[in-house]
PDB file of C-alpha atoms in Angstrom:
ATOM      1  CA  GLN A   1      -0.110  12.739  14.745  1.00  0.00           C
ATOM      2  CA  VAL A   2      -0.371   9.740  12.581  1.00  0.00           C
ATOM      3  CA  GLN A   3       1.488  10.478   9.256  1.00  0.00           C
ATOM      4  CA  LEU A   4       2.287   7.978   6.232  1.00  0.00           C
ATOM      5  CA  VAL A   5       4.730   8.876   3.729  1.00  0.00           C
ATOM      6  CA  GLU A   6       4.949   7.313   0.655  1.00  0.00           C
ATOM      7  CA  SER A   7       7.748   7.489  -2.005  1.00  0.00           C
ATOM      8  CA  GLY A   8       9.215   5.158  -5.025  1.00  0.00           C
ATOM      9  CA  GLY A   9       6.738   5.946  -7.820  1.00  0.00           C
ATOM     10  CA  GLY A  10       7.437   6.710 -11.237  1.00  0.00           C
ATOM     11  CA  LEU A  11       7.432   5.494 -14.723  1.00  0.00           C
ATOM     12  CA  VAL A  12       8.631   2.187 -15.786  1.00  0.00           C
ATOM     13  CA  GLN A  13       8.459   0.308 -18.904  1.00  0.00           C
ATOM     14  CA  ALA A  14       6.188  -2.958 -19.181  1.00  0.00           C
ATOM     15  CA  GLY A  15       7.985  -5.238 -17.601  1.00  0.00           C
ATOM     16  CA  GLY A  16       9.875  -3.520 -15.275  1.00  0.00           C
ATOM     17  CA  SER A  17      10.112  -3.223 -11.388  1.00  0.00           C
ATOM     18  CA  LEU A  18       9.475  -0.573  -8.659  1.00  0.00           C
ATOM     19  CA  ARG A  19       9.734  -0.553  -4.923  1.00  0.00           C
ATOM     20  CA  LEU A  20       7.028   1.636  -3.299  1.00  0.00           C
ATOM     21  CA  SER A  21       7.964   2.947   0.363  1.00  0.00           C
ATOM     22  CA  CYS A  22       5.550   4.026   3.120  1.00  0.00           C
ATOM     23  CA  VAL A  23       7.336   5.601   6.245  1.00  0.00           C
ATOM     24  CA  VAL A  24       4.860   5.663   9.483  1.00  0.00           C
ATOM     25  CA  SER A  25       5.274   8.140  12.140  1.00  0.00           C
ATOM     26  CA  GLY A  26       3.243   9.177  15.344  1.00  0.00           C
ATOM     27  CA  SER A  27       1.440   6.923  17.483  1.00  0.00           C
ATOM     28  CA  ILE A  28       1.848   3.745  15.288  1.00  0.00           C
ATOM     29  CA  PHE A  29       3.738   0.769  17.007  1.00  0.00           C
ATOM     30  CA  ASN A  30       3.404  -1.781  14.546  1.00  0.00           C
ATOM     31  CA  LEU A  31       2.699  -2.543  10.895  1.00  0.00           C
ATOM     32  CA  ASN A  32      -0.428  -4.695  11.390  1.00  0.00           C
ATOM     33  CA  THR A  33      -3.451  -3.929   9.450  1.00  0.00           C
ATOM     34  CA  MET A  34      -1.359  -2.001   6.538  1.00  0.00           C
ATOM     35  CA  GLY A  35      -2.095  -2.201   3.272  1.00  0.00           C
ATOM     36  CA  TRP A  36      -1.342  -0.714  -0.192  1.00  0.00           C
ATOM     37  CA  TYR A  37      -4.507   0.817  -2.421  1.00  0.00           C
ATOM     38  CA  ARG A  38      -4.551   2.017  -6.095  1.00  0.00           C
ATOM     39  CA  GLN A  39      -6.692   3.955  -8.234  1.00  0.00           C
ATOM     40  CA  ALA A  40      -6.576   4.069 -11.805  1.00  0.00           C
ATOM     41  CA  PRO A  41      -8.087   6.551 -14.167  1.00  0.00           C
ATOM     42  CA  GLY A  42     -11.767   6.207 -14.228  1.00  0.00           C
ATOM     43  CA  LYS A  43     -11.759   3.422 -11.552  1.00  0.00           C
ATOM     44  CA  GLN A  44     -12.912   3.077  -7.756  1.00  0.00           C
ATOM     45  CA  ARG A  45      -9.974   2.683  -5.447  1.00  0.00           C
ATOM     46  CA  GLU A  46      -9.429  -1.143  -4.782  1.00  0.00           C
ATOM     47  CA  LEU A  47      -7.128  -3.103  -2.811  1.00  0.00           C
ATOM     48  CA  VAL A  48      -3.805  -4.139  -3.927  1.00  0.00           C
ATOM     49  CA  ALA A  49      -2.268  -5.846  -0.520  1.00  0.00           C
ATOM     50  CA  THR A  50      -2.733  -5.798   2.980  1.00  0.00           C
ATOM     51  CA  VAL A  51      -0.532  -7.102   5.906  1.00  0.00           C
ATOM     52  CA  VAL A  52      -3.151  -8.494   8.712  1.00  0.00           C
ATOM     53  CA  THR A  53      -0.804  -9.437  11.330  1.00  0.00           C
ATOM     54  CA  VAL A  54       3.088 -10.780  10.830  1.00  0.00           C
ATOM     55  CA  GLY A  55       2.763 -13.554   8.540  1.00  0.00           C
ATOM     56  CA  LEU A  56      -0.247 -13.036   7.201  1.00  0.00           C
ATOM     57  CA  THR A  57      -0.740 -11.124   3.954  1.00  0.00           C
ATOM     58  CA  LYS A  58      -3.710 -11.036   1.137  1.00  0.00           C
ATOM     59  CA  TYR A  59      -3.034  -9.891  -2.404  1.00  0.00           C
ATOM     60  CA  ALA A  60      -5.569  -8.663  -5.524  1.00  0.00           C
ATOM     61  CA  ASP A  61      -5.659 -11.604  -8.005  1.00  0.00           C
ATOM     62  CA  SER A  62      -4.680  -9.007 -10.769  1.00  0.00           C
ATOM     63  CA  VAL A  63      -1.037  -8.892  -9.037  1.00  0.00           C
ATOM     64  CA  LYS A  64      -0.719 -11.961  -7.493  1.00  0.00           C
ATOM     65  CA  GLY A  65       2.633 -13.522  -8.164  1.00  0.00           C
ATOM     66  CA  ARG A  66       4.118 -10.129  -9.278  1.00  0.00           C
ATOM     67  CA  PHE A  67       3.676  -7.868  -6.185  1.00  0.00           C
ATOM     68  CA  THR A  68       5.401  -8.558  -2.746  1.00  0.00           C
ATOM     69  CA  ILE A  69       4.147  -6.624   0.581  1.00  0.00           C
ATOM     70  CA  SER A  70       6.744  -6.350   3.588  1.00  0.00           C
ATOM     71  CA  GLY A  71       7.869  -4.387   6.168  1.00  0.00           C
ATOM     72  CA  ASP A  72      10.584  -3.279   8.607  1.00  0.00           C
ATOM     73  CA  ALA A  73       9.216  -2.585  11.805  1.00  0.00           C
ATOM     74  CA  ALA A  74      12.556  -1.031  13.230  1.00  0.00           C
ATOM     75  CA  LYS A  75      12.358   1.699  10.429  1.00  0.00           C
ATOM     76  CA  LYS A  76       8.372   1.761  10.439  1.00  0.00           C
ATOM     77  CA  THR A  77       8.283   1.561   6.775  1.00  0.00           C
ATOM     78  CA  MET A  78       5.932  -0.666   4.752  1.00  0.00           C
ATOM     79  CA  TYR A  79       7.321  -1.596   1.134  1.00  0.00           C
ATOM     80  CA  LEU A  80       5.557  -2.815  -1.962  1.00  0.00           C
ATOM     81  CA  GLN A  81       7.790  -4.690  -4.399  1.00  0.00           C
ATOM     82  CA  MET A  82       6.040  -4.562  -7.874  1.00  0.00           C
ATOM     83  CA  ASN A  83       7.591  -6.637 -10.790  1.00  0.00           C
ATOM     84  CA  SER A  84       6.415  -7.925 -14.068  1.00  0.00           C
ATOM     85  CA  LEU A  85       4.570  -4.511 -14.310  1.00  0.00           C
ATOM     86  CA  LYS A  86       1.928  -4.063 -16.762  1.00  0.00           C
ATOM     87  CA  PRO A  87       0.331  -0.809 -18.435  1.00  0.00           C
ATOM     88  CA  GLU A  88      -2.961  -1.950 -16.320  1.00  0.00           C
ATOM     89  CA  ASP A  89      -0.982  -1.527 -13.029  1.00  0.00           C
ATOM     90  CA  THR A  90      -0.891   2.392 -14.203  1.00  0.00           C
ATOM     91  CA  ALA A  91      -2.389   4.216 -10.741  1.00  0.00           C
ATOM     92  CA  VAL A  92      -1.937   6.326  -8.393  1.00  0.00           C
ATOM     93  CA  TYR A  93      -0.819   3.956  -5.159  1.00  0.00           C
ATOM     94  CA  TYR A  94      -1.909   4.936  -1.758  1.00  0.00           C
ATOM     95  CA  CYS A  95      -0.745   3.667   1.600  1.00  0.00           C
ATOM     96  CA  ASN A  96      -3.139   2.767   4.374  1.00  0.00           C
ATOM     97  CA  LYS A  97      -3.364   2.245   8.228  1.00  0.00           C
ATOM     98  CA  LYS A  98      -6.267   0.719  10.187  1.00  0.00           C
ATOM     99  CA  ILE A  99      -6.238   2.077  13.924  1.00  0.00           C
ATOM    100  CA  PRO A 100      -8.626   0.068  15.970  1.00  0.00           C
ATOM    101  CA  GLN A 101     -11.107   1.912  18.034  1.00  0.00           C
ATOM    102  CA  PRO A 102     -12.832   1.406  21.347  1.00  0.00           C
ATOM    103  CA  TYR A 103     -16.491   0.586  22.052  1.00  0.00           C
ATOM    104  CA  GLY A 104     -16.790  -1.950  19.152  1.00  0.00           C
ATOM    105  CA  LEU A 105     -16.599   1.227  16.759  1.00  0.00           C
ATOM    106  CA  PRO A 106     -14.889   0.546  13.304  1.00  0.00           C
ATOM    107  CA  PRO A 107     -11.078   1.089  12.547  1.00  0.00           C
ATOM    108  CA  ALA A 108     -10.191   4.699  11.622  1.00  0.00           C
ATOM    109  CA  ASP A 109      -8.180   4.859   8.057  1.00  0.00           C
ATOM    110  CA  TYR A 110      -5.466   6.667   7.776  1.00  0.00           C
ATOM    111  CA  TRP A 111      -4.082   7.498   4.066  1.00  0.00           C
ATOM    112  CA  GLY A 112      -0.849   8.858   2.660  1.00  0.00           C
ATOM    113  CA  GLN A 113      -0.696  11.353  -0.106  1.00  0.00           C
ATOM    114  CA  GLY A 114      -0.516   8.712  -2.806  1.00  0.00           C
ATOM    115  CA  THR A 115       2.214   8.129  -5.355  1.00  0.00           C
ATOM    116  CA  GLN A 116       2.123   7.722  -9.291  1.00  0.00           C
ATOM    117  CA  VAL A 117       3.152   4.662 -11.042  1.00  0.00           C
ATOM    118  CA  THR A 118       2.807   4.608 -14.832  1.00  0.00           C
ATOM    119  CA  VAL A 119       3.777   1.765 -16.871  1.00  0.00           C
ATOM    120  CA  SER A 120       4.419   2.495 -20.417  1.00  0.00           C
ATOM    121  CA  SER A 121       3.867  -0.334 -23.116  1.00  0.00           C
TER     122      SER A 121
END
């Protein structure tokens, strides 16, 4: 079974830092096509950062220079280091993994349970 388990959310003051972790278990053998999404109150879920392949990452403009996505393949864990946090970063953060499908079908999406990040001013 594929399972994503997140941790590391919490309450932090503006300017502070948090590190989110996503532990992957089941039939996943690499951390490619993994990413972090977030959903703030009253807004749609949005992409924050992704790892397409090793060495290829992408960030939303709103977090560039402040957030860093990384992974430890041996531990099957993906991280999101969040620095210089702002109140607008307040959201539920979700871990995501896309699994390729046969026959030219789009990849399947797997999601973590979400972890709350609250940044106070």
